[in-house]
């Protein structure tokens, strides 16, 4: 899809990768950006960068009335970027079940409910794209991120289903599979991380080039290559981490 003159909505845009996506979209001639966040107050600095083009929008993606209200306001959206997500650490058999429920509510049901609310709007606006943030650990599980892996793997399956359903309506559906990115989400983890600005750029380049599955950093591309050759080897490698 061509980004110039499109209207984008980015969830979780107050920090991390979402904030960098908003900044990059501005430079690509997007007409309007709805910057979604749980607390509109967290968006003040972001909106100040271009108050004529960035519209703050309160959206907690686990809150269906808030999604409905956002969809009533943002009727001109042609690009939905489902970036908001949470990651809880712990083994899935041992961590509090509430953490698994939280990850599923946000990463799976929240993402799905956003797509359900905005796909009809994008269709009415003559097509566009839906982008779902997944992760490289959706390909193979890292046991220390049990709930997160499962929620994102479910979201990957959902992404494929909605791709098939939305293709005849002129809506591209992209999955994004980052490796470690330097944001609050994995602040405490000591590992090589990609700059979120590079991830934002790779994602937007991928949307413009029509790449369905976007691997936006060197680590995710290396994992994807290994996974295509021998997915069981990647499963064993991740299991030992
Ligand atoms: N960082 C990584 O290494 C990495 C790797 C692979 C994939 N990803 C994925 O990339 C996406 C962005 O992650 P990030 O690294 O930028 O994480 P982050 O810095 O922790 O930011 C997460 C964002 O999601 C928002 N959010 C969380 N729950 C929400 C909800 N219920 N409703 C609306 N917004 C909500 C947060 O808002 P608040 O400020 O209100 O909490 C925040 O804006 C996520 O989907 C994540 O799973 C990240």
mmCIF file with all atom_site columns, N, CA, C and O and ligand atoms in Angstrom, residues 11-18 36-39 42 59-63 82-87 102 106-107 133-136 148 152 176-186 193, ligand 1:
data_model
loop_
_atom_site.group_PDB
_atom_site.id
_atom_site.type_symbol
_atom_site.label_atom_id
_atom_site.label_alt_id
_atom_site.label_comp_id
_atom_site.label_asym_id
_atom_site.label_entity_id
_atom_site.label_seq_id
_atom_site.pdbx_PDB_ins_code
_atom_site.Cartn_x
_atom_site.Cartn_y
_atom_site.Cartn_z
_atom_site.occupancy
_atom_site.B_iso_or_equiv
_atom_site.pdbx_formal_charge
_atom_site.auth_seq_id
_atom_site.auth_comp_id
_atom_site.auth_asym_id
_atom_site.auth_atom_id
_atom_site.pdbx_PDB_model_num
ATOM   1   N N   . UNK A 1 11  ? -1.773  1.720   17.511 1.00 0.00 ? 11  UNK A N   1
ATOM   2   C CA  . UNK A 1 11  ? -2.066  1.470   18.928 1.00 0.00 ? 11  UNK A CA  1
ATOM   3   C C   . UNK A 1 11  ? -0.750  1.448   19.722 1.00 0.00 ? 11  UNK A C   1
ATOM   4   O O   . UNK A 1 11  ? 0.314   1.137   19.184 1.00 0.00 ? 11  UNK A O   1
ATOM   5   N N   . UNK A 1 12  ? -0.847  1.792   21.002 1.00 0.00 ? 12  UNK A N   1
ATOM   6   C CA  . UNK A 1 12  ? 0.348   1.792   21.856 1.00 0.00 ? 12  UNK A CA  1
ATOM   7   C C   . UNK A 1 12  ? 1.416   2.736   21.325 1.00 0.00 ? 12  UNK A C   1
ATOM   8   O O   . UNK A 1 12  ? 2.601   2.415   21.320 1.00 0.00 ? 12  UNK A O   1
ATOM   9   N N   . UNK A 1 13  ? 0.986   3.948   20.925 1.00 0.00 ? 13  UNK A N   1
ATOM   10  C CA  . UNK A 1 13  ? 1.930   4.848   20.239 1.00 0.00 ? 13  UNK A CA  1
ATOM   11  C C   . UNK A 1 13  ? 2.628   5.811   21.199 1.00 0.00 ? 13  UNK A C   1
ATOM   12  O O   . UNK A 1 13  ? 3.398   6.651   20.758 1.00 0.00 ? 13  UNK A O   1
ATOM   13  N N   . UNK A 1 14  ? 2.375   5.667   22.498 1.00 0.00 ? 14  UNK A N   1
ATOM   14  C CA  . UNK A 1 14  ? 2.968   6.613   23.450 1.00 0.00 ? 14  UNK A CA  1
ATOM   15  C C   . UNK A 1 14  ? 4.423   6.312   23.788 1.00 0.00 ? 14  UNK A C   1
ATOM   16  O O   . UNK A 1 14  ? 5.122   7.160   24.333 1.00 0.00 ? 14  UNK A O   1
ATOM   17  N N   . UNK A 1 15  ? 4.899   5.100   23.456 1.00 0.00 ? 15  UNK A N   1
ATOM   18  C CA  . UNK A 1 15  ? 6.312   4.789   23.755 1.00 0.00 ? 15  UNK A CA  1
ATOM   19  C C   . UNK A 1 15  ? 6.753   3.613   22.879 1.00 0.00 ? 15  UNK A C   1
ATOM   20  O O   . UNK A 1 15  ? 5.945   3.045   22.130 1.00 0.00 ? 15  UNK A O   1
ATOM   21  N N   . UNK A 1 16  ? 8.038   3.282   22.983 1.00 0.00 ? 16  UNK A N   1
ATOM   22  C CA  . UNK A 1 16  ? 8.555   2.106   22.292 1.00 0.00 ? 16  UNK A CA  1
ATOM   23  C C   . UNK A 1 16  ? 8.453   2.193   20.774 1.00 0.00 ? 16  UNK A C   1
ATOM   24  O O   . UNK A 1 16  ? 8.587   3.263   20.179 1.00 0.00 ? 16  UNK A O   1
ATOM   25  N N   . UNK A 1 17  ? 8.197   1.056   20.153 1.00 0.00 ? 17  UNK A N   1
ATOM   26  C CA  . UNK A 1 17  ? 8.158   0.978   18.688 1.00 0.00 ? 17  UNK A CA  1
ATOM   27  C C   . UNK A 1 17  ? 7.021   1.845   18.136 1.00 0.00 ? 17  UNK A C   1
ATOM   28  O O   . UNK A 1 17  ? 7.172   2.508   17.107 1.00 0.00 ? 17  UNK A O   1
ATOM   29  N N   . UNK A 1 18  ? 5.891   1.866   18.832 1.00 0.00 ? 18  UNK A N   1
ATOM   30  C CA  . UNK A 1 18  ? 4.731   2.631   18.349 1.00 0.00 ? 18  UNK A CA  1
ATOM   31  C C   . UNK A 1 18  ? 5.056   4.100   18.181 1.00 0.00 ? 18  UNK A C   1
ATOM   32  O O   . UNK A 1 18  ? 4.678   4.733   17.182 1.00 0.00 ? 18  UNK A O   1
ATOM   33  N N   . UNK A 1 36  ? -2.925  6.133   19.159 1.00 0.00 ? 36  UNK A N   1
ATOM   34  C CA  . UNK A 1 36  ? -3.684  5.469   20.214 1.00 0.00 ? 36  UNK A CA  1
ATOM   35  C C   . UNK A 1 36  ? -2.839  5.268   21.468 1.00 0.00 ? 36  UNK A C   1
ATOM   36  O O   . UNK A 1 36  ? -1.645  4.975   21.380 1.00 0.00 ? 36  UNK A O   1
ATOM   37  N N   . UNK A 1 37  ? -3.474  5.448   22.621 1.00 0.00 ? 37  UNK A N   1
ATOM   38  C CA  . UNK A 1 37  ? -2.805  5.160   23.901 1.00 0.00 ? 37  UNK A CA  1
ATOM   39  C C   . UNK A 1 37  ? -3.866  4.947   24.970 1.00 0.00 ? 37  UNK A C   1
ATOM   40  O O   . UNK A 1 37  ? -4.989  5.440   24.846 1.00 0.00 ? 37  UNK A O   1
ATOM   41  N N   . UNK A 1 38  ? -3.461  4.232   26.026 1.00 0.00 ? 38  UNK A N   1
ATOM   42  C CA  . UNK A 1 38  ? -4.416  4.017   27.123 1.00 0.00 ? 38  UNK A CA  1
ATOM   43  C C   . UNK A 1 38  ? -4.713  5.329   27.843 1.00 0.00 ? 38  UNK A C   1
ATOM   44  O O   . UNK A 1 38  ? -5.817  5.554   28.298 1.00 0.00 ? 38  UNK A O   1
ATOM   45  N N   . UNK A 1 39  ? -3.674  6.188   27.945 1.00 0.00 ? 39  UNK A N   1
ATOM   46  C CA  . UNK A 1 39  ? -3.854  7.498   28.602 1.00 0.00 ? 39  UNK A CA  1
ATOM   47  C C   . UNK A 1 39  ? -3.464  8.586   27.602 1.00 0.00 ? 39  UNK A C   1
ATOM   48  O O   . UNK A 1 39  ? -2.285  8.680   27.212 1.00 0.00 ? 39  UNK A O   1
ATOM   49  N N   . UNK A 1 42  ? -0.364  10.748  27.981 1.00 0.00 ? 42  UNK A N   1
ATOM   50  C CA  . UNK A 1 42  ? 0.965   10.232  27.592 1.00 0.00 ? 42  UNK A CA  1
ATOM   51  C C   . UNK A 1 42  ? 1.338   10.609  26.164 1.00 0.00 ? 42  UNK A C   1
ATOM   52  O O   . UNK A 1 42  ? 2.453   10.311  25.717 1.00 0.00 ? 42  UNK A O   1
ATOM   53  N N   . UNK A 1 59  ? -7.332  4.557   23.478 1.00 0.00 ? 59  UNK A N   1
ATOM   54  C CA  . UNK A 1 59  ? -7.727  3.163   23.197 1.00 0.00 ? 59  UNK A CA  1
ATOM   55  C C   . UNK A 1 59  ? -6.940  2.212   24.086 1.00 0.00 ? 59  UNK A C   1
ATOM   56  O O   . UNK A 1 59  ? -5.729  2.039   23.933 1.00 0.00 ? 59  UNK A O   1
ATOM   57  N N   . UNK A 1 60  ? -7.673  1.595   25.002 1.00 0.00 ? 60  UNK A N   1
ATOM   58  C CA  . UNK A 1 60  ? -7.168  0.399   25.671 1.00 0.00 ? 60  UNK A CA  1
ATOM   59  C C   . UNK A 1 60  ? -7.722  -0.754  24.848 1.00 0.00 ? 60  UNK A C   1
ATOM   60  O O   . UNK A 1 60  ? -8.954  -0.929  24.758 1.00 0.00 ? 60  UNK A O   1
ATOM   61  N N   . UNK A 1 61  ? -6.852  -1.529  24.218 1.00 0.00 ? 61  UNK A N   1
ATOM   62  C CA  . UNK A 1 61  ? -7.335  -2.538  23.266 1.00 0.00 ? 61  UNK A CA  1
ATOM   63  C C   . UNK A 1 61  ? -8.048  -3.714  23.946 1.00 0.00 ? 61  UNK A C   1
ATOM   64  O O   . UNK A 1 61  ? -8.606  -4.566  23.264 1.00 0.00 ? 61  UNK A O   1
ATOM   65  N N   . UNK A 1 62  ? -8.037  -3.736  25.287 1.00 0.00 ? 62  UNK A N   1
ATOM   66  C CA  . UNK A 1 62  ? -8.807  -4.777  25.985 1.00 0.00 ? 62  UNK A CA  1
ATOM   67  C C   . UNK A 1 62  ? -10.195 -4.271  26.379 1.00 0.00 ? 62  UNK A C   1
ATOM   68  O O   . UNK A 1 62  ? -10.954 -4.992  27.031 1.00 0.00 ? 62  UNK A O   1
ATOM   69  N N   . UNK A 1 63  ? -10.493 -3.023  26.011 1.00 0.00 ? 63  UNK A N   1
ATOM   70  C CA  . UNK A 1 63  ? -11.745 -2.389  26.429 1.00 0.00 ? 63  UNK A CA  1
ATOM   71  C C   . UNK A 1 63  ? -12.635 -2.213  25.191 1.00 0.00 ? 63  UNK A C   1
ATOM   72  O O   . UNK A 1 63  ? -12.436 -1.283  24.397 1.00 0.00 ? 63  UNK A O   1
ATOM   73  N N   . UNK A 1 82  ? -1.598  -2.502  14.506 1.00 0.00 ? 82  UNK A N   1
ATOM   74  C CA  . UNK A 1 82  ? -1.834  -3.130  15.807 1.00 0.00 ? 82  UNK A CA  1
ATOM   75  C C   . UNK A 1 82  ? -0.488  -3.394  16.468 1.00 0.00 ? 82  UNK A C   1
ATOM   76  O O   . UNK A 1 82  ? 0.069   -4.491  16.383 1.00 0.00 ? 82  UNK A O   1
ATOM   77  N N   . UNK A 1 83  ? 0.040   -2.341  17.110 1.00 0.00 ? 83  UNK A N   1
ATOM   78  C CA  . UNK A 1 83  ? 1.367   -2.427  17.733 1.00 0.00 ? 83  UNK A CA  1
ATOM   79  C C   . UNK A 1 83  ? 1.290   -2.746  19.227 1.00 0.00 ? 83  UNK A C   1
ATOM   80  O O   . UNK A 1 83  ? 2.180   -3.405  19.757 1.00 0.00 ? 83  UNK A O   1
ATOM   81  N N   . UNK A 1 84  ? 0.238   -2.296  19.919 1.00 0.00 ? 84  UNK A N   1
ATOM   82  C CA  . UNK A 1 84  ? 0.158   -2.443  21.379 1.00 0.00 ? 84  UNK A CA  1
ATOM   83  C C   . UNK A 1 84  ? 0.311   -3.904  21.783 1.00 0.00 ? 84  UNK A C   1
ATOM   84  O O   . UNK A 1 84  ? -0.256  -4.795  21.154 1.00 0.00 ? 84  UNK A O   1
ATOM   85  N N   . UNK A 1 85  ? 1.081   -4.126  22.833 1.00 0.00 ? 85  UNK A N   1
ATOM   86  C CA  . UNK A 1 85  ? 1.242   -5.501  23.315 1.00 0.00 ? 85  UNK A CA  1
ATOM   87  C C   . UNK A 1 85  ? 1.864   -5.522  24.694 1.00 0.00 ? 85  UNK A C   1
ATOM   88  O O   . UNK A 1 85  ? 2.424   -4.523  25.163 1.00 0.00 ? 85  UNK A O   1
ATOM   89  N N   . UNK A 1 86  ? 1.741   -6.669  25.357 1.00 0.00 ? 86  UNK A N   1
ATOM   90  C CA  . UNK A 1 86  ? 2.383   -6.874  26.662 1.00 0.00 ? 86  UNK A CA  1
ATOM   91  C C   . UNK A 1 86  ? 3.158   -8.190  26.620 1.00 0.00 ? 86  UNK A C   1
ATOM   92  O O   . UNK A 1 86  ? 2.812   -9.093  25.858 1.00 0.00 ? 86  UNK A O   1
ATOM   93  N N   . UNK A 1 87  ? 4.199   -8.268  27.448 1.00 0.00 ? 87  UNK A N   1
ATOM   94  C CA  . UNK A 1 87  ? 4.987   -9.507  27.535 1.00 0.00 ? 87  UNK A CA  1
ATOM   95  C C   . UNK A 1 87  ? 5.197   -9.860  28.994 1.00 0.00 ? 87  UNK A C   1
ATOM   96  O O   . UNK A 1 87  ? 5.807   -9.091  29.736 1.00 0.00 ? 87  UNK A O   1
ATOM   97  N N   . UNK A 1 102 ? -3.872  -12.252 30.760 1.00 0.00 ? 102 UNK A N   1
ATOM   98  C CA  . UNK A 1 102 ? -3.552  -10.873 30.375 1.00 0.00 ? 102 UNK A CA  1
ATOM   99  C C   . UNK A 1 102 ? -2.901  -10.834 28.991 1.00 0.00 ? 102 UNK A C   1
ATOM   100 O O   . UNK A 1 102 ? -3.243  -10.004 28.149 1.00 0.00 ? 102 UNK A O   1
ATOM   101 N N   . UNK A 1 106 ? -4.715  -9.127  25.697 1.00 0.00 ? 106 UNK A N   1
ATOM   102 C CA  . UNK A 1 106 ? -4.114  -7.987  24.991 1.00 0.00 ? 106 UNK A CA  1
ATOM   103 C C   . UNK A 1 106 ? -3.656  -8.406  23.596 1.00 0.00 ? 106 UNK A C   1
ATOM   104 O O   . UNK A 1 106 ? -4.111  -7.857  22.583 1.00 0.00 ? 106 UNK A O   1
ATOM   105 N N   . UNK A 1 107 ? -2.745  -9.372  23.550 1.00 0.00 ? 107 UNK A N   1
ATOM   106 C CA  . UNK A 1 107 ? -2.047  -9.664  22.283 1.00 0.00 ? 107 UNK A CA  1
ATOM   107 C C   . UNK A 1 107 ? -2.932  -10.409 21.287 1.00 0.00 ? 107 UNK A C   1
ATOM   108 O O   . UNK A 1 107 ? -2.767  -10.235 20.081 1.00 0.00 ? 107 UNK A O   1
ATOM   109 N N   . UNK A 1 133 ? 1.480   -6.752  15.020 1.00 0.00 ? 133 UNK A N   1
ATOM   110 C CA  . UNK A 1 133 ? 2.790   -7.026  15.615 1.00 0.00 ? 133 UNK A CA  1
ATOM   111 C C   . UNK A 1 133 ? 2.770   -8.389  16.281 1.00 0.00 ? 133 UNK A C   1
ATOM   112 O O   . UNK A 1 133 ? 2.005   -8.632  17.214 1.00 0.00 ? 133 UNK A O   1
ATOM   113 N N   . UNK A 1 134 ? 3.631   -9.270  15.803 1.00 0.00 ? 134 UNK A N   1
ATOM   114 C CA  . UNK A 1 134 ? 3.792   -10.601 16.381 1.00 0.00 ? 134 UNK A CA  1
ATOM   115 C C   . UNK A 1 134 ? 5.182   -10.613 17.012 1.00 0.00 ? 134 UNK A C   1
ATOM   116 O O   . UNK A 1 134 ? 5.575   -9.646  17.621 1.00 0.00 ? 134 UNK A O   1
ATOM   117 N N   . UNK A 1 135 ? 5.946   -11.664 16.842 1.00 0.00 ? 135 UNK A N   1
ATOM   118 C CA  . UNK A 1 135 ? 7.304   -11.745 17.378 1.00 0.00 ? 135 UNK A CA  1
ATOM   119 C C   . UNK A 1 135 ? 7.963   -12.982 16.796 1.00 0.00 ? 135 UNK A C   1
ATOM   120 O O   . UNK A 1 135 ? 7.269   -13.934 16.389 1.00 0.00 ? 135 UNK A O   1
ATOM   121 N N   . UNK A 1 136 ? 9.277   -12.984 16.820 1.00 0.00 ? 136 UNK A N   1
ATOM   122 C CA  . UNK A 1 136 ? 9.986   -14.155 16.317 1.00 0.00 ? 136 UNK A CA  1
ATOM   123 C C   . UNK A 1 136 ? 9.702   -15.382 17.204 1.00 0.00 ? 136 UNK A C   1
ATOM   124 O O   . UNK A 1 136 ? 9.754   -16.519 16.713 1.00 0.00 ? 136 UNK A O   1
ATOM   125 N N   . UNK A 1 148 ? 3.428   -15.305 26.617 1.00 0.00 ? 148 UNK A N   1
ATOM   126 C CA  . UNK A 1 148 ? 3.644   -14.368 25.493 1.00 0.00 ? 148 UNK A CA  1
ATOM   127 C C   . UNK A 1 148 ? 3.737   -15.142 24.179 1.00 0.00 ? 148 UNK A C   1
ATOM   128 O O   . UNK A 1 148 ? 3.062   -14.807 23.199 1.00 0.00 ? 148 UNK A O   1
ATOM   129 N N   . UNK A 1 152 ? 1.059   -14.702 21.020 1.00 0.00 ? 152 UNK A N   1
ATOM   130 C CA  . UNK A 1 152 ? 1.503   -14.196 19.717 1.00 0.00 ? 152 UNK A CA  1
ATOM   131 C C   . UNK A 1 152 ? 1.377   -15.282 18.637 1.00 0.00 ? 152 UNK A C   1
ATOM   132 O O   . UNK A 1 152 ? 1.123   -14.961 17.472 1.00 0.00 ? 152 UNK A O   1
ATOM   133 N N   . UNK A 1 176 ? 4.235   -8.831  11.605 1.00 0.00 ? 176 UNK A N   1
ATOM   134 C CA  . UNK A 1 176 ? 5.593   -8.339  11.891 1.00 0.00 ? 176 UNK A CA  1
ATOM   135 C C   . UNK A 1 176 ? 6.192   -9.238  12.971 1.00 0.00 ? 176 UNK A C   1
ATOM   136 O O   . UNK A 1 176 ? 5.570   -9.463  14.013 1.00 0.00 ? 176 UNK A O   1
ATOM   137 N N   . UNK A 1 177 ? 7.397   -9.741  12.716 1.00 0.00 ? 177 UNK A N   1
ATOM   138 C CA  . UNK A 1 177 ? 8.029   -10.722 13.607 1.00 0.00 ? 177 UNK A CA  1
ATOM   139 C C   . UNK A 1 177 ? 9.376   -10.197 14.124 1.00 0.00 ? 177 UNK A C   1
ATOM   140 O O   . UNK A 1 177 ? 10.430  -10.708 13.719 1.00 0.00 ? 177 UNK A O   1
ATOM   141 N N   . UNK A 1 178 ? 9.367   -9.211  15.025 1.00 0.00 ? 178 UNK A N   1
ATOM   142 C CA  . UNK A 1 178 ? 10.668  -8.682  15.472 1.00 0.00 ? 178 UNK A CA  1
ATOM   143 C C   . UNK A 1 178 ? 11.416  -9.668  16.366 1.00 0.00 ? 178 UNK A C   1
ATOM   144 O O   . UNK A 1 178 ? 10.818  -10.491 17.068 1.00 0.00 ? 178 UNK A O   1
ATOM   145 N N   . UNK A 1 179 ? 12.756  -9.512  16.361 1.00 0.00 ? 179 UNK A N   1
ATOM   146 C CA  . UNK A 1 179 ? 13.594  -10.099 17.408 1.00 0.00 ? 179 UNK A CA  1
ATOM   147 C C   . UNK A 1 179 ? 13.686  -9.083  18.539 1.00 0.00 ? 179 UNK A C   1
ATOM   148 O O   . UNK A 1 179 ? 12.820  -8.213  18.657 1.00 0.00 ? 179 UNK A O   1
ATOM   149 N N   . UNK A 1 180 ? 14.729  -9.147  19.363 1.00 0.00 ? 180 UNK A N   1
ATOM   150 C CA  . UNK A 1 180 ? 14.815  -8.212  20.501 1.00 0.00 ? 180 UNK A CA  1
ATOM   151 C C   . UNK A 1 180 ? 14.973  -6.754  20.047 1.00 0.00 ? 180 UNK A C   1
ATOM   152 O O   . UNK A 1 180 ? 15.822  -6.454  19.222 1.00 0.00 ? 180 UNK A O   1
ATOM   153 N N   . UNK A 1 181 ? 14.136  -5.894  20.614 1.00 0.00 ? 181 UNK A N   1
ATOM   154 C CA  . UNK A 1 181 ? 14.144  -4.465  20.262 1.00 0.00 ? 181 UNK A CA  1
ATOM   155 C C   . UNK A 1 181 ? 14.382  -3.675  21.548 1.00 0.00 ? 181 UNK A C   1
ATOM   156 O O   . UNK A 1 181 ? 13.863  -4.027  22.617 1.00 0.00 ? 181 UNK A O   1
ATOM   157 N N   . UNK A 1 182 ? 15.123  -2.591  21.424 1.00 0.00 ? 182 UNK A N   1
ATOM   158 C CA  . UNK A 1 182 ? 15.538  -1.826  22.599 1.00 0.00 ? 182 UNK A CA  1
ATOM   159 C C   . UNK A 1 182 ? 14.414  -0.902  23.097 1.00 0.00 ? 182 UNK A C   1
ATOM   160 O O   . UNK A 1 182 ? 14.398  0.292   22.801 1.00 0.00 ? 182 UNK A O   1
ATOM   161 N N   . UNK A 1 183 ? 13.469  -1.489  23.822 1.00 0.00 ? 183 UNK A N   1
ATOM   162 C CA  . UNK A 1 183 ? 12.349  -0.731  24.398 1.00 0.00 ? 183 UNK A CA  1
ATOM   163 C C   . UNK A 1 183 ? 12.155  -1.190  25.850 1.00 0.00 ? 183 UNK A C   1
ATOM   164 O O   . UNK A 1 183 ? 12.825  -2.119  26.313 1.00 0.00 ? 183 UNK A O   1
ATOM   165 N N   . UNK A 1 184 ? 11.178  -0.567  26.523 1.00 0.00 ? 184 UNK A N   1
ATOM   166 C CA  . UNK A 1 184 ? 10.895  -0.940  27.917 1.00 0.00 ? 184 UNK A CA  1
ATOM   167 C C   . UNK A 1 184 ? 10.552  -2.426  28.053 1.00 0.00 ? 184 UNK A C   1
ATOM   168 O O   . UNK A 1 184 ? 10.793  -3.038  29.100 1.00 0.00 ? 184 UNK A O   1
ATOM   169 N N   . UNK A 1 185 ? 9.954   -3.004  26.999 1.00 0.00 ? 185 UNK A N   1
ATOM   170 C CA  . UNK A 1 185 ? 9.427   -4.376  27.100 1.00 0.00 ? 185 UNK A CA  1
ATOM   171 C C   . UNK A 1 185 ? 10.488  -5.375  27.554 1.00 0.00 ? 185 UNK A C   1
ATOM   172 O O   . UNK A 1 185 ? 10.200  -6.271  28.340 1.00 0.00 ? 185 UNK A O   1
ATOM   173 N N   . UNK A 1 186 ? 11.709  -5.215  27.057 1.00 0.00 ? 186 UNK A N   1
ATOM   174 C CA  . UNK A 1 186 ? 12.760  -6.169  27.458 1.00 0.00 ? 186 UNK A CA  1
ATOM   175 C C   . UNK A 1 186 ? 13.965  -5.419  28.026 1.00 0.00 ? 186 UNK A C   1
ATOM   176 O O   . UNK A 1 186 ? 15.109  -5.838  27.858 1.00 0.00 ? 186 UNK A O   1
ATOM   177 N N   . UNK A 1 193 ? 20.144  -5.808  20.982 1.00 0.00 ? 193 UNK A N   1
ATOM   178 C CA  . UNK A 1 193 ? 18.790  -5.336  20.629 1.00 0.00 ? 193 UNK A CA  1
ATOM   179 C C   . UNK A 1 193 ? 18.863  -4.364  19.455 1.00 0.00 ? 193 UNK A C   1
ATOM   180 O O   . UNK A 1 193 ? 19.835  -3.621  19.320 1.00 0.00 ? 193 UNK A O   1
HETATM 181 N N1  . LIG B 2 .   ? 10.614  -5.053  22.343 1.00 0.00 ? 1   LIG B N1  1
HETATM 182 C C1  . LIG B 2 .   ? 10.786  -6.241  21.776 1.00 0.00 ? 1   LIG B C1  1
HETATM 183 O O1  . LIG B 2 .   ? 11.858  -6.862  21.933 1.00 0.00 ? 1   LIG B O1  1
HETATM 184 C C2  . LIG B 2 .   ? 9.719   -6.848  20.922 1.00 0.00 ? 1   LIG B C2  1
HETATM 185 C C3  . LIG B 2 .   ? 10.040  -8.025  20.212 1.00 0.00 ? 1   LIG B C3  1
HETATM 186 C C4  . LIG B 2 .   ? 9.071   -8.610  19.430 1.00 0.00 ? 1   LIG B C4  1
HETATM 187 C C5  . LIG B 2 .   ? 7.820   -8.054  19.330 1.00 0.00 ? 1   LIG B C5  1
HETATM 188 N N2  . LIG B 2 .   ? 7.528   -6.918  20.027 1.00 0.00 ? 1   LIG B N2  1
HETATM 189 C C6  . LIG B 2 .   ? 6.157   -6.393  19.903 1.00 0.00 ? 1   LIG B C6  1
HETATM 190 O O2  . LIG B 2 .   ? 6.201   -5.057  19.440 1.00 0.00 ? 1   LIG B O2  1
HETATM 191 C C7  . LIG B 2 .   ? 5.073   -4.334  19.934 1.00 0.00 ? 1   LIG B C7  1
HETATM 192 C C8  . LIG B 2 .   ? 5.545   -3.043  20.606 1.00 0.00 ? 1   LIG B C8  1
HETATM 193 O O3  . LIG B 2 .   ? 6.369   -3.394  21.706 1.00 0.00 ? 1   LIG B O3  1
HETATM 194 P P1  . LIG B 2 .   ? 7.423   -2.399  22.377 1.00 0.00 ? 1   LIG B P1  1
HETATM 195 O O4  . LIG B 2 .   ? 8.723   -3.089  22.378 1.00 0.00 ? 1   LIG B O4  1
HETATM 196 O O5  . LIG B 2 .   ? 7.301   -1.044  21.808 1.00 0.00 ? 1   LIG B O5  1
HETATM 197 O O6  . LIG B 2 .   ? 6.864   -2.450  23.877 1.00 0.00 ? 1   LIG B O6  1
HETATM 198 P P2  . LIG B 2 .   ? 6.715   -1.323  25.007 1.00 0.00 ? 1   LIG B P2  1
HETATM 199 O O7  . LIG B 2 .   ? 7.810   -0.340  24.889 1.00 0.00 ? 1   LIG B O7  1
HETATM 200 O O8  . LIG B 2 .   ? 6.527   -2.093  26.262 1.00 0.00 ? 1   LIG B O8  1
HETATM 201 O O9  . LIG B 2 .   ? 5.349   -0.576  24.612 1.00 0.00 ? 1   LIG B O9  1
HETATM 202 C C9  . LIG B 2 .   ? 4.148   -1.288  24.627 1.00 0.00 ? 1   LIG B C9  1
HETATM 203 C C10 . LIG B 2 .   ? 3.043   -0.339  24.197 1.00 0.00 ? 1   LIG B C10 1
HETATM 204 O O10 . LIG B 2 .   ? 1.817   -1.089  24.163 1.00 0.00 ? 1   LIG B O10 1
HETATM 205 C C11 . LIG B 2 .   ? 0.882   -0.379  24.956 1.00 0.00 ? 1   LIG B C11 1
HETATM 206 N N3  . LIG B 2 .   ? -0.143  -1.252  25.540 1.00 0.00 ? 1   LIG B N3  1
HETATM 207 C C12 . LIG B 2 .   ? 0.015   -2.311  26.357 1.00 0.00 ? 1   LIG B C12 1
HETATM 208 N N4  . LIG B 2 .   ? -1.185  -2.829  26.687 1.00 0.00 ? 1   LIG B N4  1
HETATM 209 C C13 . LIG B 2 .   ? -2.119  -2.068  26.060 1.00 0.00 ? 1   LIG B C13 1
HETATM 210 C C14 . LIG B 2 .   ? -3.517  -2.076  26.005 1.00 0.00 ? 1   LIG B C14 1
HETATM 211 N N5  . LIG B 2 .   ? -4.261  -2.971  26.693 1.00 0.00 ? 1   LIG B N5  1
HETATM 212 N N6  . LIG B 2 .   ? -4.155  -1.147  25.253 1.00 0.00 ? 1   LIG B N6  1
HETATM 213 C C15 . LIG B 2 .   ? -3.441  -0.219  24.559 1.00 0.00 ? 1   LIG B C15 1
HETATM 214 N N7  . LIG B 2 .   ? -2.108  -0.134  24.595 1.00 0.00 ? 1   LIG B N7  1
HETATM 215 C C16 . LIG B 2 .   ? -1.451  -1.048  25.341 1.00 0.00 ? 1   LIG B C16 1
HETATM 216 C C17 . LIG B 2 .   ? 1.707   0.307   26.017 1.00 0.00 ? 1   LIG B C17 1
HETATM 217 O O11 . LIG B 2 .   ? 0.944   1.334   26.634 1.00 0.00 ? 1   LIG B O11 1
HETATM 218 P P3  . LIG B 2 .   ? 1.184   1.812   28.191 1.00 0.00 ? 1   LIG B P3  1
HETATM 219 O O12 . LIG B 2 .   ? 2.285   2.834   28.124 1.00 0.00 ? 1   LIG B O12 1
HETATM 220 O O13 . LIG B 2 .   ? -0.138  2.347   28.587 1.00 0.00 ? 1   LIG B O13 1
HETATM 221 O O14 . LIG B 2 .   ? 1.587   0.584   28.953 1.00 0.00 ? 1   LIG B O14 1
HETATM 222 C C18 . LIG B 2 .   ? 2.864   0.812   25.159 1.00 0.00 ? 1   LIG B C18 1
HETATM 223 O O15 . LIG B 2 .   ? 2.479   1.965   24.460 1.00 0.00 ? 1   LIG B O15 1
HETATM 224 C C19 . LIG B 2 .   ? 4.366   -5.291  20.918 1.00 0.00 ? 1   LIG B C19 1
HETATM 225 O O16 . LIG B 2 .   ? 3.267   -5.884  20.284 1.00 0.00 ? 1   LIG B O16 1
HETATM 226 C C20 . LIG B 2 .   ? 5.429   -6.313  21.230 1.00 0.00 ? 1   LIG B C20 1
HETATM 227 O O17 . LIG B 2 .   ? 4.896   -7.556  21.616 1.00 0.00 ? 1   LIG B O17 1
HETATM 228 C C21 . LIG B 2 .   ? 8.455   -6.298  20.811 1.00 0.00 ? 1   LIG B C21 1
#
